[in-house]
Coordinates of C-alpha atoms in Angstrom, one line a residue:
X1 CA -13.0 -0.1 22.1
X2 CA -15.5 -2.0 24.2
X3 CA -15.0 -5.7 24.8
X4 CA -16.9 -7.6 22.1
X5 CA -17.8 -10.5 24.4
X6 CA -19.2 -8.2 27.0
X7 CA -21.3 -6.5 24.4
X8 CA -22.5 -9.8 23.1
X9 CA -23.5 -11.1 26.5
X10 CA -25.2 -7.7 27.3
X11 CA -27.3 -7.9 24.1
X12 CA -28.2 -11.5 24.8
X13 CA -29.1 -11.0 28.5
X14 CA -32.9 -11.3 28.0
X15 CA -32.8 -14.4 25.8
X16 CA -30.5 -16.1 28.2
X17 CA -32.8 -15.3 31.2
X18 CA -35.8 -16.6 29.2
X19 CA -33.9 -19.9 28.6
X20 CA -32.9 -20.3 32.2
X21 CA -36.5 -19.6 33.4
X22 CA -37.9 -22.0 30.8
X23 CA -35.5 -24.8 31.8
X24 CA -36.1 -24.2 35.5
X25 CA -39.9 -24.5 35.1
X26 CA -39.6 -27.6 32.9
X27 CA -37.3 -29.3 35.4
X28 CA -39.4 -28.4 38.4
X29 CA -42.5 -29.8 36.8
X30 CA -40.9 -33.1 36.1
X31 CA -39.6 -33.4 39.7
X32 CA -43.1 -32.6 41.1
X33 CA -45.2 -34.8 38.9
X34 CA -45.1 -38.4 40.1
X35 CA -44.4 -41.3 37.7
X36 CA -44.5 -45.1 38.1
X37 CA -41.7 -47.6 38.1
X38 CA -41.8 -51.0 36.5
X39 CA -43.7 -52.5 39.5
X40 CA -46.4 -49.7 39.4
X41 CA -45.0 -48.0 42.5
X42 CA -44.9 -44.1 42.7
X43 CA -41.6 -42.7 41.5
X44 CA -40.2 -39.1 41.4
X45 CA -37.5 -37.9 39.1
X46 CA -34.4 -36.3 40.7
X47 CA -33.4 -32.8 39.6
X48 CA -30.5 -34.2 37.7
X49 CA -32.7 -36.8 35.9
X50 CA -35.3 -34.1 35.1
X51 CA -32.6 -31.8 33.7
X52 CA -31.4 -34.8 31.6
X53 CA -34.9 -35.4 30.2
X54 CA -35.5 -31.7 29.5
X55 CA -32.1 -31.3 27.8
X56 CA -32.6 -34.1 25.2
X57 CA -36.2 -33.1 24.7
X58 CA -35.3 -29.4 24.1
X59 CA -32.5 -30.3 21.8
X60 CA -34.9 -32.5 19.7
X61 CA -32.8 -35.6 20.2
X62 CA -35.7 -37.5 21.8
X63 CA -34.4 -40.6 23.7
X64 CA -38.0 -41.5 24.7
X65 CA -39.5 -42.1 28.1
X66 CA -36.7 -43.3 30.3
X67 CA -36.1 -45.0 32.7
X68 CA -39.9 -45.9 32.9
X69 CA -42.8 -45.2 30.7
X70 CA -44.4 -41.8 31.5
X71 CA -47.8 -41.5 33.1
X72 CA -50.5 -39.5 31.3
X73 CA -49.8 -36.5 33.5
X74 CA -46.1 -36.6 32.7
X75 CA -46.8 -36.9 29.0
X76 CA -49.1 -33.9 29.3
X77 CA -46.3 -31.9 30.9
X78 CA -43.8 -33.2 28.3
X79 CA -46.0 -31.8 25.5
X80 CA -46.0 -28.4 27.3
X81 CA -42.2 -28.6 27.7
X82 CA -41.7 -29.4 24.0
X83 CA -43.7 -26.4 22.8
X84 CA -42.2 -24.2 25.5
X85 CA -38.6 -25.0 24.7
X86 CA -39.1 -24.7 20.9
X87 CA -40.5 -21.2 21.4
X88 CA -37.7 -20.3 23.8
X89 CA -35.0 -21.5 21.5
X90 CA -36.5 -19.8 18.4
X91 CA -36.6 -16.6 20.3
X92 CA -33.0 -16.9 21.6
X93 CA -31.6 -17.9 18.2
X94 CA -33.5 -15.1 16.5
X95 CA -32.1 -12.7 19.0
X96 CA -28.5 -13.9 18.4
X97 CA -28.9 -13.6 14.6
X98 CA -30.3 -10.1 15.1
X99 CA -27.3 -9.1 17.2
X100 CA -24.8 -10.6 14.7
X101 CA -26.4 -8.7 11.9
X102 CA -26.6 -5.4 13.7
X103 CA -24.4 -2.8 11.9
X104 CA -22.9 -1.5 15.1
X105 CA -22.0 -5.0 16.4
X106 CA -20.6 -6.0 12.9
X107 CA -18.4 -2.9 13.0
X108 CA -17.3 -3.8 16.5
X109 CA -16.5 -7.3 15.4
X110 CA -14.6 -6.1 12.4
X111 CA -12.5 -3.7 14.5
X112 CA -11.9 -6.5 17.0
X113 CA -10.6 -8.8 14.3
X114 CA -8.6 -6.0 12.7
X115 CA -7.0 -5.0 16.0
X116 CA -6.0 -8.6 16.8
X117 CA -4.5 -9.0 13.3
X118 CA -2.4 -5.9 13.7
X119 CA -1.2 -7.1 17.1
X120 CA -0.1 -10.4 15.6
X121 CA 2.0 -8.7 12.9
X122 CA 5.6 -9.8 13.3
X123 CA 7.1 -8.2 10.2
X124 CA 7.7 -4.5 9.4
X125 CA 4.7 -2.7 7.9
X126 CA 3.7 0.8 6.7
X127 CA 0.5 2.4 7.9
X128 CA -1.2 3.9 4.9
X129 CA -4.0 6.5 5.5
X130 CA -6.1 6.8 2.4
X131 CA -6.7 4.2 -0.3
X132 CA -7.5 6.3 -3.4
X133 CA -5.5 6.3 -6.6
X134 CA -2.2 7.0 -4.8
X135 CA -2.9 4.5 -2.0
X136 CA -3.8 1.8 -4.5
X137 CA -0.6 2.1 -6.5
X138 CA 1.6 2.4 -3.4
X139 CA 0.1 -0.6 -1.6
X140 CA 0.5 -2.8 -4.6
X141 CA 4.1 -1.6 -5.1
X142 CA 4.8 -2.4 -1.4
X143 CA 3.2 -5.8 -1.7
X144 CA 5.4 -6.6 -4.8
X145 CA 8.4 -5.7 -2.6
X146 CA 7.2 -8.0 0.1
X147 CA 6.3 -5.2 2.5
X148 CA 3.1 -5.4 4.5
X149 CA 0.7 -2.5 4.6
X150 CA -2.1 -1.5 7.0
X151 CA -4.7 0.7 5.3
X152 CA -7.3 3.1 6.8
X153 CA -9.9 4.7 4.7
X154 CA -13.4 6.3 5.3
X155 CA -14.8 5.0 2.0
X156 CA -16.4 1.5 2.2
X157 CA -16.1 1.0 -1.6
X158 CA -12.4 1.6 -1.5
X159 CA -12.0 -1.0 1.4
X160 CA -14.1 -3.4 -0.7
X161 CA -11.7 -2.8 -3.6
X162 CA -8.8 -3.5 -1.2
X163 CA -10.3 -6.8 -0.2
X164 CA -10.9 -7.9 -3.8
X165 CA -7.4 -7.1 -5.1
X166 CA -5.1 -10.0 -5.3
X167 CA -1.9 -8.8 -3.5
X168 CA 1.2 -10.9 -2.9
X169 CA 1.2 -9.7 0.7
X170 CA -2.4 -9.2 1.7
X171 CA -2.8 -5.8 3.5
X172 CA -5.1 -5.2 6.4
X173 CA -7.9 -2.7 6.0
X174 CA -10.0 -0.7 8.4
X175 CA -13.0 1.5 7.6
X176 CA -12.4 4.5 9.8
X177 CA -11.4 8.2 9.9
X178 CA -7.6 8.5 10.0
X179 CA -7.9 11.9 11.6
X180 CA -8.8 10.2 14.9
X181 CA -5.7 9.3 17.0
X182 CA -7.5 6.3 18.5
X183 CA -8.0 4.9 15.1
X184 CA -4.3 5.3 14.3
X185 CA -3.4 3.6 17.6
X186 CA -5.8 0.7 16.7
X187 CA -4.0 0.5 13.3
X188 CA -0.7 0.0 15.0
X189 CA 1.0 3.4 14.9
X190 CA 2.6 2.6 18.2
X191 CA 3.5 -1.0 17.2
X192 CA 7.2 -1.7 17.2
X193 CA 7.0 -3.2 13.7
X194 CA 5.4 -0.1 12.2
X195 CA 8.2 1.6 10.2
X196 CA 6.3 4.5 8.8
X197 CA 3.1 6.4 8.3
X198 CA 1.9 7.6 4.9
X199 CA -0.8 10.2 4.9
X200 CA -2.6 10.2 1.5
X201 CA -6.2 11.3 2.2
X202 CA -7.9 13.9 0.1
X203 CA -7.8 16.4 2.9
X204 CA -4.8 18.5 3.8
X205 CA -6.3 19.0 7.3
X206 CA -6.5 15.2 7.9
X207 CA -3.0 14.6 6.6
X208 CA -1.7 17.3 9.0
X209 CA -3.6 15.7 11.9
X210 CA -2.1 12.3 10.9
X211 CA 1.4 13.7 11.0
X212 CA 0.7 15.4 14.3
X213 CA -0.6 12.2 15.9
X214 CA 2.3 10.2 14.6
X215 CA 4.8 12.8 16.0
X216 CA 3.1 12.7 19.5
X217 CA 2.3 8.9 19.7
X218 CA 5.5 7.6 18.1
X219 CA 8.1 10.4 17.7
X220 CA 10.7 8.2 16.0
X221 CA 8.4 7.0 13.2
X222 CA 8.9 8.2 9.6
X223 CA 6.0 10.2 8.2
X224 CA 5.4 11.0 4.5
X225 CA 2.4 13.2 3.7
X226 CA 0.6 14.4 0.6
X227 CA -0.4 18.0 0.7
X228 CA -1.8 20.4 -2.0
X229 CA -1.3 23.7 -0.2
X230 CA 1.9 25.4 0.8
X231 CA 0.5 26.2 4.2
X232 CA -0.2 22.5 5.1
X233 CA 3.3 21.6 3.8
X234 CA 5.0 24.1 5.9
X235 CA 2.9 23.0 8.9
X236 CA 4.0 19.4 8.6
X237 CA 7.6 20.3 8.0
X238 CA 7.6 22.4 11.2
X239 CA 7.8 19.4 13.5
X240 CA 9.7 16.1 13.3
X241 CA 11.6 14.9 10.3
X242 CA 8.5 14.6 8.1
X243 CA 8.6 14.4 4.3
X244 CA 6.0 16.3 2.2
X245 CA 5.0 15.6 -1.4
X246 CA 3.0 18.2 -3.3
X247 CA 1.8 16.6 -6.6
X248 CA 1.5 20.0 -8.4
X249 CA 5.0 21.1 -7.5
X250 CA 6.5 17.7 -8.3
X251 CA 4.8 17.4 -11.7
X252 CA 5.6 21.0 -12.6
X253 CA 9.2 20.5 -11.7
X254 CA 9.3 17.3 -13.8
X255 CA 7.7 19.1 -16.8
X256 CA 10.3 21.9 -16.6
X257 CA 13.0 19.3 -16.5
X258 CA 11.5 17.5 -19.5
X259 CA 11.7 20.7 -21.5
X260 CA 15.2 21.8 -20.6
X261 CA 16.8 18.4 -19.8
X262 CA 14.8 15.6 -21.5
X263 CA 17.5 13.0 -20.7
X264 CA 17.4 13.9 -17.0
X265 CA 13.6 13.7 -17.1
X266 CA 13.8 10.2 -18.5
X267 CA 16.3 9.1 -16.0
X268 CA 14.2 10.5 -13.1
X269 CA 11.1 8.8 -14.5
X270 CA 12.7 5.4 -14.7
X271 CA 14.4 5.7 -11.3
X272 CA 11.1 6.4 -9.6
X273 CA 9.1 3.8 -11.3
X274 CA 7.2 1.1 -9.4
X275 CA 8.1 -2.6 -9.9
X276 CA 7.0 -4.1 -13.2
X277 CA 5.9 -0.8 -14.7
X278 CA 6.4 -0.6 -18.5
X279 CA 9.4 1.4 -19.6
X280 CA 8.2 4.8 -20.9
X281 CA 9.6 6.3 -24.1
X282 CA 11.8 9.3 -23.6
X283 CA 10.0 12.7 -24.2
X284 CA 11.5 15.5 -26.2
X285 CA 9.3 18.6 -25.8
X286 CA 10.6 21.7 -27.7
X287 CA 11.8 24.9 -26.0
X288 CA 9.6 27.8 -27.0
X289 CA 6.3 29.4 -26.1
X290 CA 4.0 27.3 -23.9
X291 CA 0.3 28.1 -23.3
X292 CA -1.0 27.3 -19.8
X293 CA -4.8 27.0 -19.5
X294 CA -5.9 27.5 -15.9
X295 CA -4.0 29.4 -13.1
X296 CA -5.0 27.5 -10.0
X297 CA -2.6 25.7 -7.8
X298 CA -1.3 23.6 -10.7
X299 CA -1.0 26.5 -13.0
X300 CA 0.8 28.6 -10.5
X301 CA 3.3 25.7 -9.8
X302 CA 3.8 25.3 -13.6
X303 CA 4.4 29.1 -14.1
X304 CA 6.9 29.2 -11.3
X305 CA 9.0 26.3 -12.5
X306 CA 8.9 27.2 -16.2
X307 CA 9.7 30.8 -15.4
X308 CA 12.7 29.6 -13.4
X309 CA 13.8 27.5 -16.4
X310 CA 13.6 30.6 -18.6
X311 CA 10.7 29.2 -20.7
X312 CA 8.3 31.8 -22.2
X313 CA 4.6 31.3 -21.3
X314 CA 1.2 32.7 -22.0
X315 CA -1.5 32.1 -19.3
X316 CA -5.3 31.7 -20.0
X317 CA -7.7 32.0 -17.0
X318 CA -11.4 33.0 -16.7
X319 CA -10.6 35.4 -13.9
X320 CA -6.9 36.6 -14.0
X321 CA -7.5 39.1 -11.2
X322 CA -8.9 36.7 -8.7
X323 CA -6.4 34.0 -9.6
X324 CA -3.5 36.5 -9.5
X325 CA -2.4 35.5 -12.9
X326 CA 0.6 37.3 -14.4
X327 CA 0.2 40.5 -16.4
X328 CA -1.0 39.9 -19.9
X329 CA -3.0 36.8 -19.1
X330 CA -5.8 36.1 -21.6
X331 CA -9.3 36.0 -20.2
X332 CA -11.1 32.8 -21.1
X333 CA -11.1 29.0 -20.4
X334 CA -9.1 27.9 -23.4
X335 CA -11.9 25.7 -24.8
X336 CA -12.7 28.3 -27.4
X337 CA -10.4 28.5 -30.5
X338 CA -10.4 32.3 -30.4
X339 CA -8.9 32.3 -26.9
X340 CA -6.2 29.9 -27.8
X341 CA -5.4 32.0 -30.9
X342 CA -5.1 35.1 -28.8
X343 CA -2.7 33.3 -26.5
X344 CA -0.5 32.5 -29.6
X345 CA -1.1 28.8 -29.9
X346 CA -0.1 28.9 -33.6
X347 CA 3.4 30.1 -32.5
X348 CA 3.6 27.9 -29.4
X349 CA 5.4 24.6 -29.0
X350 CA 3.1 23.2 -26.4
X351 CA -0.2 23.6 -24.5
X352 CA -1.0 22.6 -20.9
X353 CA -4.6 21.9 -20.0
X354 CA -4.3 22.4 -16.2
X355 CA -7.8 23.2 -15.0
X356 CA -9.6 21.3 -12.2
X357 CA -12.2 20.0 -14.7
X358 CA -11.6 17.0 -16.9
X359 CA -14.2 18.0 -19.5
X360 CA -12.5 21.4 -20.0
X361 CA -9.1 19.9 -20.2
X362 CA -10.1 17.4 -22.9
X363 CA -11.9 20.2 -24.8
X364 CA -8.9 22.4 -24.6
X365 CA -6.6 19.8 -26.1
X366 CA -9.1 18.8 -28.9
X367 CA -9.5 22.5 -29.8
X368 CA -5.7 23.1 -29.8
X369 CA -5.1 20.0 -31.9
X370 CA -7.5 21.3 -34.5
X371 CA -5.4 24.5 -34.6
X372 CA -2.0 23.0 -34.4
X373 CA -1.8 19.2 -34.8
X374 CA 1.9 19.1 -33.9
X375 CA 1.7 20.7 -30.5
X376 CA 3.2 19.0 -27.5
X377 CA 0.2 18.4 -25.3
X378 CA 0.1 18.1 -21.5
X379 CA -3.1 17.5 -19.5
X380 CA -4.2 17.2 -15.9
X381 CA -6.5 14.3 -15.2
X382 CA -8.6 14.9 -12.1
X383 CA -10.9 11.9 -12.0
X384 CA -9.6 8.4 -12.4
X385 CA -12.9 7.2 -13.9
X386 CA -12.0 9.3 -17.0
X387 CA -8.9 7.3 -17.7
X388 CA -10.3 5.6 -20.7
X389 CA -11.0 8.8 -22.6
X390 CA -7.7 10.4 -21.5
X391 CA -5.8 7.3 -22.7
X392 CA -7.5 7.5 -26.1
X393 CA -6.8 11.3 -26.4
X394 CA -3.2 10.6 -27.5
X395 CA -1.7 13.1 -24.9
X396 CA 2.0 13.4 -24.8
X397 CA 2.2 13.8 -21.0
X398 CA -0.6 13.2 -18.5
X399 CA -0.6 14.4 -15.0
X400 CA -2.4 12.1 -12.5
X401 CA -1.9 13.2 -9.0
X402 CA -2.1 9.6 -7.7
X403 CA 0.7 8.5 -10.0
X404 CA 3.0 11.4 -9.3
X405 CA 2.7 11.0 -5.5
X406 CA 2.9 7.2 -5.5
X407 CA 6.0 7.1 -7.6
X408 CA 7.8 9.7 -5.5
X409 CA 6.8 8.1 -2.2
X410 CA 7.8 4.7 -3.3
X411 CA 11.2 5.9 -4.4
X412 CA 11.7 7.4 -0.9
X413 CA 10.5 4.2 0.8
X414 CA 12.5 1.7 -1.2
X415 CA 15.8 3.0 -0.1
X416 CA 17.2 6.5 0.8
X417 CA 20.1 5.8 -1.6
X418 CA 17.8 6.6 -4.6
X419 CA 17.4 10.2 -3.2
X420 CA 21.1 10.4 -2.9
X421 CA 21.6 9.3 -6.4
X422 CA 19.0 11.6 -7.8
X423 CA 20.4 14.6 -5.9
X424 CA 23.8 13.8 -7.3
X425 CA 22.3 13.4 -10.8
X426 CA 20.8 16.9 -10.6
X427 CA 24.4 18.3 -10.5
X428 CA 25.3 16.6 -13.8
X429 CA 24.3 17.8 -17.3
X430 CA 21.9 16.3 -19.7
X431 CA 24.6 14.6 -21.7
X432 CA 25.6 12.6 -18.6
X433 CA 21.9 11.7 -18.1
X434 CA 21.6 10.5 -21.7
X435 CA 24.6 8.3 -21.2
X436 CA 23.0 6.8 -18.1
X437 CA 19.7 6.2 -20.0
X438 CA 21.7 4.4 -22.7
X439 CA 23.5 2.2 -20.1
X440 CA 20.2 1.4 -18.3
X441 CA 18.6 0.4 -21.6
X442 CA 21.4 -2.2 -21.9
X443 CA 20.5 -4.0 -18.7
X444 CA 16.6 -3.9 -18.8
X445 CA 14.1 -4.9 -21.4
X446 CA 10.4 -3.7 -21.2
X447 CA 10.1 -2.8 -17.6
X448 CA 11.5 0.1 -15.5
X449 CA 14.9 -0.8 -13.9
X450 CA 14.7 -2.6 -10.6
X451 CA 16.6 -0.7 -7.9
X452 CA 17.8 -2.3 -4.7
X453 CA 20.3 -1.7 -1.9
X454 CA 23.1 -4.0 -0.8
X455 CA 23.9 -3.1 2.8
X456 CA 27.0 -5.0 4.0
X457 CA 26.4 -6.3 7.5
X458 CA 26.2 -9.5 9.5
X459 CA 22.5 -9.9 9.2
X460 CA 21.6 -9.1 5.6
X461 CA 24.8 -10.1 3.8
X462 CA 26.7 -12.5 6.1
X463 CA 28.9 -14.0 3.3
X464 CA 29.8 -10.7 1.9
X465 CA 30.4 -9.2 5.3
X466 CA 32.8 -12.0 6.2
X467 CA 34.7 -11.7 2.9
X468 CA 35.0 -7.9 3.3
X469 CA 36.5 -8.3 6.8
X470 CA 39.3 -10.2 5.1
X471 CA 39.6 -7.5 2.4
X472 CA 39.0 -9.9 -0.4
X473 CA 36.1 -8.3 -2.4
X474 CA 36.1 -5.8 -5.2
X475 CA 32.9 -4.4 -6.6
X476 CA 33.5 -6.3 -9.9
X477 CA 33.3 -9.6 -8.0
X478 CA 29.7 -8.9 -7.1
X479 CA 28.9 -8.5 -10.8
X480 CA 30.2 -11.9 -11.7
X481 CA 27.6 -14.4 -12.9
X482 CA 27.1 -17.3 -10.4
X483 CA 26.6 -19.7 -13.3
X484 CA 29.8 -18.7 -15.1
X485 CA 32.1 -16.3 -13.2
X486 CA 33.9 -15.1 -16.3
X487 CA 30.7 -13.5 -17.4
X488 CA 29.2 -10.4 -15.9
X489 CA 25.7 -9.9 -14.7
X490 CA 23.8 -7.1 -16.6
X491 CA 23.7 -4.7 -13.6
X492 CA 24.9 -1.2 -12.9
X493 CA 26.3 -0.1 -9.5
X494 CA 24.8 3.4 -9.4
X495 CA 26.1 4.6 -6.1
X496 CA 28.3 3.6 -3.2
X497 CA 27.9 5.2 0.2
X498 CA 30.7 4.9 2.8
X499 CA 30.9 6.9 6.0
X500 CA 28.3 9.4 4.8
X501 CA 30.2 10.0 1.5
X502 CA 28.5 9.3 -1.8
X503 CA 30.3 7.9 -4.8
X504 CA 28.2 8.0 -8.0
X505 CA 29.0 5.2 -10.5
X506 CA 31.9 3.8 -8.4
X507 CA 34.8 2.1 -10.2
X508 CA 34.6 -1.7 -10.5
X509 CA 38.0 -2.3 -8.9
X510 CA 36.8 -0.4 -5.8
X511 CA 37.5 -2.7 -2.7
X512 CA 34.3 -3.1 -0.6
X513 CA 34.3 -2.6 3.1
X514 CA 31.9 -3.5 5.9
X515 CA 29.1 -1.0 6.4
X516 CA 29.2 0.0 2.7
X517 CA 25.9 0.6 1.1
X518 CA 25.4 0.0 -2.6
X519 CA 22.6 1.1 -4.9
X520 CA 22.2 -1.4 -7.8
X521 CA 20.2 -1.2 -11.0
X522 CA 19.2 -4.1 -13.2
X523 CA 16.2 -6.2 -14.3
X524 CA 14.4 -7.8 -11.4
X525 CA 15.7 -11.4 -11.8
X526 CA 19.3 -10.2 -11.6
X527 CA 18.8 -8.8 -8.1
X528 CA 18.1 -12.3 -6.8
X529 CA 21.3 -13.7 -8.3
X530 CA 23.4 -11.0 -6.7
X531 CA 21.6 -11.2 -3.4
X532 CA 22.2 -14.9 -3.3
X533 CA 25.9 -14.4 -3.6
X534 CA 26.0 -11.9 -0.8
X535 CA 24.3 -14.4 1.6
X536 CA 25.9 -17.8 0.6
X537 CA 29.6 -18.4 1.3
X538 CA 29.9 -21.1 -1.3
X539 CA 28.6 -19.0 -4.1
X540 CA 30.6 -16.0 -3.1
X541 CA 33.8 -18.2 -2.8
X542 CA 33.2 -19.4 -6.3
X543 CA 32.8 -15.8 -7.6
X544 CA 36.0 -14.7 -5.8
X545 CA 38.3 -17.6 -6.6
X546 CA 36.7 -19.8 -9.3
X547 CA 37.0 -22.8 -6.9
X548 CA 34.0 -24.8 -5.9
X549 CA 34.0 -25.9 -2.3
X550 CA 32.0 -28.7 -0.9
X551 CA 28.4 -28.3 -1.9
X552 CA 29.3 -25.5 -4.2
X553 CA 28.7 -27.5 -7.4
X554 CA 25.3 -28.7 -6.2
X555 CA 24.5 -25.2 -5.1
X556 CA 25.5 -23.7 -8.4
X557 CA 23.4 -26.1 -10.3
X558 CA 20.5 -25.3 -8.0
X559 CA 21.0 -21.6 -8.8
X560 CA 21.2 -22.4 -12.5
X561 CA 18.0 -24.4 -12.2
X562 CA 16.2 -21.6 -10.4
X563 CA 17.3 -19.1 -13.0
X564 CA 15.9 -21.0 -15.9

């Protein structure tokens, strides 16, 4: 990027030369034109005195005729100088305003300010490429967690939206193409505080380029990318330790899970929720015939996952041959009642409107509801501007690509222990998941559970680390209430990871050890009470022994006050 001050001086070269020439002529004139002193003797101004007179005259201060009254010739020259300097300054100021308003210079100035802001960052941040539906949800979730984000997007309207949103931790935004490596470097991809790159643009090609650039410019950085084609996903996975999220595959897998394991689906939905998101009601779709309208990328993913789950389906597509739909697919779009009837909608338990057109999807659902009001309805929403009508359509399950990707990425970013827990949960049955859902309902109210990691080390949990070295801490001690230790905090230890081994729902009498990592689940305020105990020796000593050491009583009252 060119130096902004050099560019400014280059653009202002002519006005500056005009000012210098103008002042030189004015000063020279005053030194050559003779005046008279108080005794009527000839007197000539020095160059310094002439410059002084021209300076206060050109700046409109007007100290008058000093040190002696001017002669007629000097006054005539003074009138010339006044008009000359006014014209010169008007020209120069006008030129400066024109430069400042020039779109190219404004963009250069914005990039200069952005680059300086990124260099000044001294806290970990994520570089987010793309601020659409997904980017908006993700940046807000990161801000709520106290994590900074640097955003790149090509759409000026989206950057304006970013500026207007009131985030707890204000992200930095740049209007640029994330596919250019120089832009990524400007946004801090090589900065030591950049902890990850998240590629969320609408283009798979751009997301692949972002992943490639990250791999070459900063090989150790974590990359998460959104893709909608299998080829792009395989490409990104072929180098580095990148993570790829395909919204169609993710949602199709979740829908299949909702049908054959509704409890597990509810558990996964809550575990991957973003902070302060309302708790969703459990879904109980029936097993039976499902009608899929549209056999594009989404329809294919649905067919693959439902077929693997042993769920019967009937596909409707306008061109089954071109879309490679399965044998027996009905030709049509699904918006006509006759097509849905041919697909067996009256015997079906659910219908999925999965085309890439919102009008068609809404029409399919309205038609199906006329034929079978009790059908379980699933729809794909393609444009977020249509949210109002989709929300009013009383759809059982809505697939928004932005939501699907944002929730999955946020779960991966928050702590890797969530993935460990969900992987372990997949190996359990639906009854176990239902029990987990019931336990979680006992510790939360109207929002999704807040998940956080307790990593026992010197820096993050100094008090707990010291106590663990002496072998004094059991897991149940962490769950004691700092206000009254005989009571327990409403929290669930979901997972304990020690030396690479994972223990799901560890026993409460389990002794804790240094380097242990715990995944906790509770309402958001409870996390602060527990984290306080892990960092403060007085609070932890009270929890372990019931004795209040010096300052402990005051501290506990402070904690109680803060919790009210």
